CSV table of C-alpha atoms in Angstrom, one decimal:
chain,number,residue,atom,x,y,z
V,1,MET,CA,15.8,23.8,8.3
V,2,LYS,CA,15.1,24.7,11.9
V,3,TRP,CA,12.7,27.4,10.8
V,4,ALA,CA,11.2,25.1,8.1
V,5,TYR,CA,10.4,22.6,10.8
V,6,PHE,CA,8.9,25.3,13.1
V,7,LEU,CA,6.8,26.5,10.1
V,8,PHE,CA,5.7,23.0,9.4
V,9,ILE,CA,4.4,22.3,12.9
V,10,ARG,CA,2.4,25.6,12.8
V,11,LEU,CA,1.0,25.3,9.3
V,12,TYR,CA,0.1,21.6,9.4
V,13,PRO,CA,-2.9,22.1,11.8
V,14,LEU,CA,-4.1,25.0,9.8
V,15,LEU,CA,-3.9,23.1,6.6
V,16,ALA,CA,-5.8,20.2,8.2
V,17,LYS,CA,-8.6,22.5,9.3
V,18,LEU,CA,-8.9,23.9,5.8
V,19,LEU,CA,-9.1,20.4,4.3
V,20,ALA,CA,-11.4,19.0,7.0
V,21,PRO,CA,-14.7,19.9,5.3
V,22,PHE,CA,-13.5,18.0,2.1
V,23,ASN,CA,-11.3,15.2,3.5
V,24,SER,CA,-12.5,12.7,6.1
V,25,LYS,CA,-9.0,11.9,7.2
V,26,ALA,CA,-8.2,15.5,7.8
V,27,ALA,CA,-11.5,15.9,9.7
V,28,LEU,CA,-10.7,13.1,12.0
V,29,TRP,CA,-7.2,14.5,12.6
V,30,VAL,CA,-8.7,17.9,13.6
V,31,LYS,CA,-11.6,16.5,15.7
V,32,GLY,CA,-9.2,14.1,17.6
V,33,ARG,CA,-7.1,17.0,18.8
V,34,LYS,CA,-9.8,19.3,20.1
V,35,GLY,CA,-9.1,19.7,23.8
V,36,LEU,CA,-6.7,16.9,23.6
V,37,ILE,CA,-4.4,17.8,26.4
V,38,GLN,CA,-7.3,18.1,28.8
V,39,GLN,CA,-8.7,14.7,27.7
V,40,ILE,CA,-5.3,13.1,28.4
V,41,LYS,CA,-5.1,14.8,31.8
V,42,LYS,CA,-8.6,13.7,32.7
V,43,ALA,CA,-8.1,10.1,31.5
V,44,MET,CA,-4.8,9.7,33.5
V,45,GLN,CA,-5.4,11.7,36.6
V,46,LEU,CA,-5.8,8.7,38.9
V,47,ASN,CA,-3.0,6.7,37.5
V,48,GLU,CA,-0.3,5.8,40.0
V,49,GLN,CA,1.5,3.0,38.1
V,50,PRO,CA,4.7,3.4,36.0
V,51,ILE,CA,4.1,4.0,32.3
V,52,ILE,CA,5.5,2.7,29.1
V,53,TRP,CA,4.9,5.2,26.2
V,54,MET,CA,4.9,3.9,22.6
V,55,HIS,CA,4.4,6.4,19.8
V,56,ALA,CA,3.7,5.3,16.3
V,57,ALA,CA,2.9,7.3,13.2
V,58,SER,CA,0.1,5.1,12.0
V,59,LEU,CA,-1.2,1.5,11.9
V,60,GLY,CA,1.8,-0.1,10.3
V,61,GLU,CA,4.2,1.3,12.9
V,62,PHE,CA,1.9,0.3,15.7
V,63,GLU,CA,2.0,-3.3,14.4
V,64,GLN,CA,5.8,-3.0,14.3
V,65,GLY,CA,6.0,-1.9,17.9
V,66,LEU,CA,3.4,-4.3,19.3
V,67,PRO,CA,5.7,-7.4,19.8
V,68,VAL,CA,8.1,-5.2,21.8
V,69,VAL,CA,5.5,-3.8,24.2
V,70,GLU,CA,4.0,-7.3,24.5
V,71,SER,CA,7.4,-8.6,25.6
V,72,ILE,CA,8.0,-5.7,28.0
V,73,LYS,CA,4.5,-6.0,29.6
V,74,LYS,CA,5.0,-9.7,30.2
V,75,GLN,CA,8.3,-9.0,32.0
V,76,TYR,CA,7.0,-5.8,33.8
V,77,PRO,CA,3.3,-6.6,34.4
V,78,HIS,CA,2.8,-3.6,36.8
V,79,HIS,CA,3.6,-1.1,34.1
V,80,ARG,CA,0.8,0.4,32.1
V,81,LEU,CA,0.9,1.3,28.4
V,82,VAL,CA,0.1,4.6,26.7
V,83,VAL,CA,0.0,4.5,22.9
V,84,THR,CA,-0.1,7.7,20.8
V,85,PHE,CA,-0.7,8.1,17.1
V,86,PHE,CA,-0.1,10.9,14.7
V,87,SER,CA,-2.4,9.6,12.0
V,88,PRO,CA,-6.1,8.9,12.2
V,89,SER,CA,-5.6,5.6,10.2
V,90,GLY,CA,-3.7,4.2,13.2
V,91,TYR,CA,-5.8,5.8,16.0
V,92,GLU,CA,-9.3,5.0,14.6
V,93,ILE,CA,-8.4,1.3,14.1
V,94,ARG,CA,-6.5,0.6,17.3
V,95,LYS,CA,-8.0,3.0,19.8
V,96,ASN,CA,-9.6,0.1,21.7
V,97,HIS,CA,-6.6,-2.3,21.5
V,98,PRO,CA,-6.7,-4.6,24.6
V,99,LEU,CA,-3.0,-4.3,25.3
V,100,ALA,CA,-3.0,-0.5,25.6
V,101,ASP,CA,-4.3,1.1,28.8
V,102,TRP,CA,-4.7,4.4,27.0
V,103,VAL,CA,-4.6,5.4,23.3
V,104,PHE,CA,-4.4,9.0,22.3
V,105,TYR,CA,-3.6,11.2,19.4
V,106,LEU,CA,-0.2,12.8,19.8
V,107,PRO,CA,-0.6,16.5,20.5
V,108,MET,CA,1.1,18.5,17.8
V,109,ASP,CA,4.8,19.1,18.6
V,110,SER,CA,5.5,22.3,20.4
V,111,PRO,CA,7.4,23.3,23.6
V,112,SER,CA,4.3,23.6,25.7
V,113,ASN,CA,2.6,20.5,24.4
V,114,ALA,CA,5.6,18.3,24.8
V,115,ALA,CA,6.3,19.6,28.3
V,116,GLU,CA,2.7,19.2,29.4
V,117,PHE,CA,2.1,15.8,27.8
V,118,ILE,CA,5.2,14.3,29.4
V,119,ALA,CA,4.3,15.9,32.8
V,120,ILE,CA,0.9,14.2,32.6
V,121,VAL,CA,2.0,10.8,31.3
V,122,LYS,CA,5.3,10.6,33.3
V,123,PRO,CA,6.7,7.8,31.1
V,124,SER,CA,9.4,5.6,32.6
V,125,ILE,CA,10.5,4.8,29.0
V,126,ALA,CA,9.6,6.1,25.5
V,127,LEU,CA,9.5,4.0,22.4
V,128,PHE,CA,9.4,5.7,19.0
V,129,ILE,CA,8.7,3.3,16.1
V,130,LYS,CA,10.7,3.3,12.9
V,131,TYR,CA,11.0,7.0,11.8
V,132,GLU,CA,9.1,9.3,14.1
V,133,PHE,CA,11.2,12.3,15.1
V,134,TRP,CA,9.5,15.2,16.9
V,135,TYR,CA,12.0,17.8,18.1
V,136,PHE,CA,10.3,19.2,21.2
V,137,TYR,CA,9.2,15.8,22.5
V,138,LEU,CA,12.6,14.3,22.0
V,139,THR,CA,14.3,17.4,23.6
V,140,GLU,CA,11.9,17.2,26.6
V,141,LEU,CA,12.5,13.5,27.1
V,142,ARG,CA,16.3,14.0,27.1
V,143,LYS,CA,15.9,16.9,29.5
V,144,GLN,CA,14.0,14.8,31.9
V,145,GLN,CA,16.5,11.9,31.4
V,146,ILE,CA,13.7,9.5,30.3
V,147,PRO,CA,15.2,6.6,28.3
V,148,THR,CA,14.1,6.9,24.7
V,149,LEU,CA,14.5,4.1,22.2
V,150,LEU,CA,14.0,4.1,18.4
V,151,ILE,CA,12.5,0.7,17.4
V,152,SER,CA,13.1,-0.9,14.0
V,153,GLY,CA,14.8,2.2,12.7
V,154,ILE,CA,15.6,2.4,9.1
V,155,PHE,CA,17.8,5.1,7.5
V,156,ARG,CA,18.4,5.9,3.9
V,157,PRO,CA,20.9,8.3,2.2
V,158,ASP,CA,18.1,10.5,0.8
V,159,GLN,CA,16.8,11.4,4.3
V,160,LEU,CA,17.2,14.9,5.7
V,161,PHE,CA,19.7,13.8,8.3
V,162,PHE,CA,22.3,13.2,5.6
V,163,LYS,CA,21.8,16.4,3.5
V,164,TRP,CA,24.3,19.3,3.8
V,165,TYR,CA,21.4,21.4,5.2
V,166,GLY,CA,20.1,18.8,7.6
V,167,GLY,CA,22.1,19.9,10.7
V,168,PHE,CA,18.9,20.6,12.7
V,169,PHE,CA,17.6,17.1,12.1
V,170,ARG,CA,21.0,15.6,12.9
V,171,LYS,CA,20.9,17.3,16.3
V,172,MET,CA,17.6,15.7,16.9
V,173,LEU,CA,19.2,12.2,16.8
V,174,LEU,CA,21.3,13.1,19.9
V,175,ASN,CA,18.2,13.1,22.0
V,176,ILE,CA,17.6,9.4,21.5
V,177,THR,CA,19.2,7.1,24.1
V,178,HIS,CA,19.5,4.0,21.9
V,179,PHE,CA,18.8,3.1,18.2
V,180,PHE,CA,17.6,-0.4,17.3
V,181,VAL,CA,18.1,-0.4,13.6
V,182,GLN,CA,17.0,-2.9,11.0
V,183,ASP,CA,20.3,-3.3,9.0
V,184,LYS,CA,24.0,-2.6,8.8
V,185,GLY,CA,23.4,0.2,6.2
V,186,SER,CA,21.3,2.1,8.7
V,187,ALA,CA,23.9,1.7,11.4
V,188,SER,CA,26.6,2.9,9.1
V,189,LEU,CA,24.8,6.0,8.1
V,190,ILE,CA,24.2,7.3,11.6
V,191,LYS,CA,27.3,6.0,13.5
V,192,ASP,CA,29.1,9.3,13.3
V,193,LEU,CA,26.0,11.3,14.2
V,194,VAL,CA,24.9,9.8,17.4
V,195,LEU,CA,26.2,9.0,20.9
V,196,PRO,CA,28.9,6.3,21.1
V,197,ASN,CA,27.6,2.8,21.7
V,198,SER,CA,24.1,3.9,21.1
V,199,ILE,CA,23.3,1.6,18.1
V,200,SER,CA,22.3,-2.0,17.9
V,201,ILE,CA,21.5,-3.9,14.7
V,202,SER,CA,18.4,-5.8,16.0
V,203,GLY,CA,16.5,-6.4,12.8
V,204,ASP,CA,12.8,-5.7,12.2
V,205,THR,CA,10.2,-6.4,14.9
V,206,ARG,CA,7.6,-7.0,12.1
V,207,PHE,CA,9.0,-10.5,11.7
V,208,ASP,CA,8.1,-11.3,15.3
V,209,ARG,CA,4.7,-9.7,14.8
V,210,VAL,CA,3.7,-11.8,11.7
V,211,LEU,CA,4.8,-15.0,13.4
V,212,SER,CA,2.6,-14.3,16.4
V,213,ILE,CA,-0.3,-13.4,14.0
V,214,ALA,CA,0.2,-16.7,12.1
V,215,ALA,CA,0.3,-18.7,15.4
V,216,ALA,CA,-3.0,-17.2,16.4
V,217,ARG,CA,-4.5,-17.2,12.9
V,218,LYS,CA,-8.3,-16.4,12.8
V,219,GLN,CA,-10.4,-18.8,10.9
V,220,PHE,CA,-13.2,-17.6,8.6
V,221,PRO,CA,-15.7,-20.3,7.7
V,222,ILE,CA,-17.5,-17.9,5.3
V,223,VAL,CA,-14.2,-17.4,3.4
V,224,GLU,CA,-13.5,-21.1,3.4
V,225,ASP,CA,-16.9,-21.6,1.8
V,226,PHE,CA,-16.1,-19.1,-0.9
V,227,CYS,CA,-12.7,-20.6,-1.7
V,228,LYS,CA,-13.5,-24.3,-1.7
V,229,ASP,CA,-11.0,-26.0,-4.0
V,230,HIS,CA,-10.3,-23.1,-6.3
V,231,SER,CA,-7.0,-21.3,-6.9
V,232,ILE,CA,-7.2,-18.2,-4.8
V,233,ILE,CA,-5.4,-14.9,-5.4
V,234,VAL,CA,-5.6,-12.6,-2.3
V,235,ALA,CA,-4.9,-9.0,-3.2
V,236,GLY,CA,-4.2,-7.1,0.0
V,237,SER,CA,-4.1,-3.3,0.6
V,238,THR,CA,-4.9,-2.5,-3.0
V,239,TRP,CA,-5.2,1.0,-4.5
V,240,SER,CA,-7.0,2.0,-7.7
V,241,ASP,CA,-3.8,1.6,-9.7
V,242,ASP,CA,-3.3,-1.9,-8.4
V,243,ASP,CA,-6.9,-2.8,-9.3
V,244,LYS,CA,-6.4,-1.6,-12.9
V,245,VAL,CA,-3.5,-3.9,-13.2
V,246,LEU,CA,-5.4,-6.9,-11.9
V,247,GLN,CA,-8.7,-6.2,-13.6
V,248,HIS,CA,-8.0,-7.9,-17.0
V,249,PHE,CA,-6.4,-10.9,-15.3
V,250,THR,CA,-9.5,-11.5,-13.2
V,251,ARG,CA,-11.8,-11.3,-16.2
V,252,VAL,CA,-9.9,-13.9,-18.3
V,253,HIS,CA,-9.2,-16.4,-15.5
V,254,ARG,CA,-12.7,-17.6,-14.7
V,255,ASN,CA,-11.4,-20.8,-13.0
V,256,ALA,CA,-9.6,-18.8,-10.2
V,257,LYS,CA,-11.2,-16.8,-7.4
V,258,PHE,CA,-10.1,-13.5,-6.0
V,259,ILE,CA,-10.2,-11.9,-2.6
V,260,ILE,CA,-9.7,-8.2,-2.8
V,261,ALA,CA,-8.9,-6.2,0.4
V,262,PRO,CA,-8.7,-2.5,-0.6
V,263,HIS,CA,-6.4,-0.3,1.4
V,264,GLN,CA,-9.3,2.0,2.2
V,265,ILE,CA,-12.8,0.8,2.7
V,266,SER,CA,-14.7,4.1,2.0
V,267,PRO,CA,-18.0,3.7,0.2
V,268,GLU,CA,-16.4,5.1,-2.9
V,269,ARG,CA,-13.5,2.6,-3.0
V,270,LEU,CA,-15.8,-0.3,-2.3
V,271,ALA,CA,-18.1,0.8,-5.1
V,272,GLU,CA,-15.1,1.1,-7.4
V,273,CYS,CA,-13.9,-2.5,-6.6
V,274,LEU,CA,-17.4,-3.9,-7.2
V,275,GLN,CA,-17.5,-2.2,-10.6
V,276,ARG,CA,-14.0,-3.2,-11.6
V,277,TYR,CA,-13.9,-6.9,-10.7
V,278,PRO,CA,-16.0,-9.6,-12.3
V,279,SER,CA,-18.9,-11.2,-10.4
V,280,ALA,CA,-17.9,-9.3,-7.2
V,281,VAL,CA,-19.7,-9.1,-3.9
V,282,LEU,CA,-19.0,-7.5,-0.6
V,283,LEU,CA,-18.0,-9.9,2.2
V,284,SER,CA,-20.7,-8.5,4.5
V,285,GLU,CA,-23.3,-9.3,1.9
V,286,TYR,CA,-22.0,-12.7,0.8
V,287,GLU,CA,-22.6,-14.1,4.3
V,288,SER,CA,-26.4,-13.7,4.0
V,289,LEU,CA,-26.8,-15.1,0.5
V,290,ALA,CA,-28.4,-18.4,-0.3
V,291,VAL,CA,-26.2,-21.3,-1.3
V,292,GLN,CA,-27.3,-21.1,-4.9
V,293,GLN,CA,-26.6,-17.4,-5.1
V,294,LYS,CA,-23.1,-17.7,-3.6
V,295,ALA,CA,-22.0,-19.9,-6.5
V,296,ASN,CA,-22.4,-16.9,-8.9
V,297,PHE,CA,-19.5,-14.9,-7.4
V,298,GLN,CA,-15.9,-15.0,-8.4
V,299,THR,CA,-14.6,-12.1,-6.4
V,300,LEU,CA,-15.0,-11.3,-2.7
V,301,ILE,CA,-14.4,-7.7,-1.7
V,302,VAL,CA,-13.4,-7.4,2.0
V,303,ASP,CA,-15.3,-4.4,3.5
V,304,ASN,CA,-13.8,-4.4,7.0
V,305,MET,CA,-10.5,-3.9,8.7
V,306,GLY,CA,-8.5,-6.5,10.6
V,307,MET,CA,-9.0,-9.7,8.5
V,308,LEU,CA,-6.3,-9.3,5.9
V,309,SER,CA,-3.3,-10.7,7.9
V,310,SER,CA,-5.2,-14.0,8.4
V,311,LEU,CA,-6.8,-14.0,4.9
V,312,TYR,CA,-3.4,-14.6,3.3
V,313,TYR,CA,-3.5,-18.2,4.7
V,314,TYR,CA,-6.1,-19.0,2.0
V,315,ALA,CA,-4.1,-17.6,-0.9
V,316,THR,CA,-2.5,-19.6,-3.7
V,317,ILE,CA,-0.7,-16.4,-4.6
V,318,ALA,CA,-0.6,-13.2,-2.6
V,319,PHE,CA,-0.7,-9.9,-4.5
V,320,ILE,CA,0.6,-7.0,-2.2
V,321,GLY,CA,-0.9,-3.6,-3.1
V,322,GLY,CA,0.8,-0.3,-3.4
V,323,GLY,CA,3.5,-1.3,-5.8
V,324,PHE,CA,1.9,0.4,-8.8
V,325,THR,CA,1.5,3.7,-6.8
V,326,SER,CA,4.0,6.3,-5.5
V,327,GLU,CA,3.1,5.1,-2.0
V,328,GLY,CA,5.1,1.9,-2.4
V,329,ILE,CA,4.1,-1.6,-1.3
V,330,HIS,CA,2.4,-2.7,1.9
V,331,ASN,CA,3.4,-5.5,4.3
V,332,THR,CA,4.8,-8.5,2.4
V,333,LEU,CA,5.7,-10.5,5.5
V,334,GLU,CA,2.0,-11.1,6.4
V,335,ALA,CA,1.7,-13.3,3.4
V,336,ALA,CA,5.2,-14.8,3.5
V,337,VAL,CA,4.8,-16.1,7.0
V,338,PHE,CA,2.1,-18.5,5.6
V,339,GLY,CA,4.5,-19.8,2.9
V,340,LYS,CA,2.8,-18.0,0.1
V,341,PRO,CA,4.5,-16.7,-3.1
V,342,VAL,CA,4.3,-13.0,-3.1
V,343,VAL,CA,3.9,-10.6,-6.1
V,344,PHE,CA,3.8,-6.8,-6.4
V,345,GLY,CA,4.5,-3.9,-8.6
V,346,PRO,CA,7.7,-2.0,-9.3
V,347,ILE,CA,7.7,0.5,-6.4
V,348,TYR,CA,9.3,-1.5,-3.6
V,349,ASP,CA,13.0,-0.5,-3.3
V,350,LYS,CA,12.5,1.4,0.0
V,351,TYR,CA,11.4,-1.8,1.7
V,352,LEU,CA,14.4,-3.9,2.7
V,353,GLU,CA,12.4,-7.1,3.3
V,354,ALA,CA,10.8,-6.8,-0.2
V,355,VAL,CA,14.2,-6.3,-1.8
V,356,GLU,CA,15.6,-9.3,0.0
V,357,MET,CA,12.6,-11.5,-0.7
V,358,VAL,CA,13.0,-10.8,-4.4
V,359,GLU,CA,16.7,-11.7,-4.2
V,360,ILE,CA,16.0,-15.1,-2.7
V,361,GLY,CA,13.0,-15.9,-4.9
V,362,ALA,CA,10.4,-15.5,-2.2
V,363,ALA,CA,8.7,-12.6,-4.1
V,364,PHE,CA,8.4,-11.4,-7.7
V,365,SER,CA,8.0,-7.9,-9.1
V,366,ALA,CA,6.3,-6.9,-12.3
V,367,GLU,CA,6.7,-3.5,-14.1
V,368,THR,CA,3.5,-3.5,-16.1
V,369,ALA,CA,0.0,-5.1,-16.2
V,370,LEU,CA,1.1,-7.4,-18.9
V,371,GLU,CA,4.2,-8.6,-17.0
V,372,MET,CA,2.0,-9.2,-13.9
V,373,GLU,CA,-0.4,-11.3,-15.9
V,374,THR,CA,2.5,-13.4,-17.3
V,375,LEU,CA,3.9,-13.8,-13.8
V,376,LEU,CA,0.6,-14.8,-12.2
V,377,ASP,CA,0.0,-17.3,-15.0
V,378,GLU,CA,3.4,-18.8,-14.5
V,379,LEU,CA,2.9,-19.2,-10.8
V,380,LEU,CA,-0.6,-20.6,-11.1
V,381,ASN,CA,0.6,-23.2,-13.5
V,382,ASP,CA,3.9,-24.2,-11.9
V,383,HIS,CA,3.3,-25.9,-8.6
V,384,ALA,CA,7.0,-26.5,-7.9
V,385,LYS,CA,7.8,-22.9,-8.4
V,386,ARG,CA,5.0,-21.8,-6.1
V,387,THR,CA,6.1,-24.3,-3.4
V,388,ALA,CA,9.7,-23.3,-3.5
V,389,SER,CA,8.9,-19.6,-3.5
V,390,GLY,CA,6.5,-19.9,-0.6
V,391,GLN,CA,9.0,-22.0,1.4
V,392,ALA,CA,11.7,-19.4,0.8
V,393,GLY,CA,9.4,-16.8,2.2
V,394,ALA,CA,8.5,-18.8,5.3
V,395,ASP,CA,12.1,-19.5,6.0
V,396,TYR,CA,13.1,-15.9,5.5
V,397,VAL,CA,10.5,-14.8,8.2
V,398,ALA,CA,11.6,-17.5,10.6
V,399,ASN,CA,15.3,-16.7,10.2
V,400,ASN,CA,14.9,-13.0,10.8
V,401,ALA,CA,12.8,-13.2,14.0
V,402,GLY,CA,14.0,-12.2,17.4
V,403,ALA,CA,14.3,-8.4,17.3
V,404,SER,CA,11.8,-7.9,20.2
V,405,ASN,CA,13.9,-10.2,22.5
V,406,LYS,CA,17.0,-8.2,21.8
V,407,ILE,CA,15.3,-5.0,22.8
V,408,LEU,CA,13.9,-6.5,25.9
V,409,GLU,CA,17.3,-7.9,26.9
V,410,PHE,CA,18.8,-4.4,26.4
V,411,ILE,CA,16.1,-2.9,28.7
V,412,GLN,CA,16.8,-5.5,31.4
V,413,ALA,CA,20.6,-5.3,31.1
V,414,ASN,CA,20.6,-1.5,31.5
V,415,LEU,CA,17.9,-1.5,34.2
V,416,LEU,CA,15.8,1.0,32.2
V,417,LEU,CA,12.6,-0.4,34.0
V,418,THR,CA,12.1,-1.9,37.4
V,419,ASN,CA,9.7,-4.7,38.4
């Protein structure tokens, strides 16, 4: 597996270059890494303050790590924050985030890149979010005795660490100073593979994140104008397969209104949504319509990023996209925090919070389009069931908060940073 990993880190950039002319995401990945080390060196050459480094694969992991670095920066205000992403979908959306002092792509893992990046950044602490494991970076961090924490880690038996041929990946775990994992199952899986006393069951920092989002919820008068007194189904982070499931339901329920926030907002996806859903209009176009024209639309297609987490507030029912694809569902907690009943497709078993929400009646899963229609009908017509489900979800979020404070307390107790 060691050679397979080495082959991967060499072939991945080459494959991205081959795909770049045909794939916008690959093109951004390649473009973002041209002269990257020199860009980082130039950007940070005058820095003299201590650095917190947080690395996230993509946008979801960034949101997961955000409450942790918010807590750390409040306690250690003289430290500056460097954020790195592997994926363009994280970097492009959060490259100007106000909390981060610098946001970069992560240079591809290699002995020279890892050594040079860490020599430039000089992090006092490194935070890797959920499941990012890069051999040379982790090795270099341990070599330089830089505390390295895994935040909101989740481990499953089907991962490479637990295969008979996964010795190389198991050794990688020894480079991490401390593991903050989401559940007992994860702790049990790695307890014999890592350093003694290096595991804490802290829970998932996303609970803290959605609570802070809800507390500072954005208000959208234009959306309120669209919703008025109708029943509203907010479908968030949808893929084409999700749209196919919802399509018939939207066409036969003319008394309800629908807010669709596709996972990607490329021109092609937006055009597909406009064609698939009845009486649909882009949010950006709806704003400029006359009052009489606005009354003609039943479906609002969200054509920007950043609104969805607050849009769930307007939902009667929240449909979470991804459950009818091999990708799996997106963030259920963003809707649950507002006390909304949550529905999704059958692919959700890898997401602990979704499994637990189904068990307590805060969320419901449907296998087919017909089952989803029956489920949505039942929830729309049963106020008591909606209320009970939504309350169960809100309580679930509130009862699982606090992971960020546990991590901050560990950092303070072990003097990993200084004021």
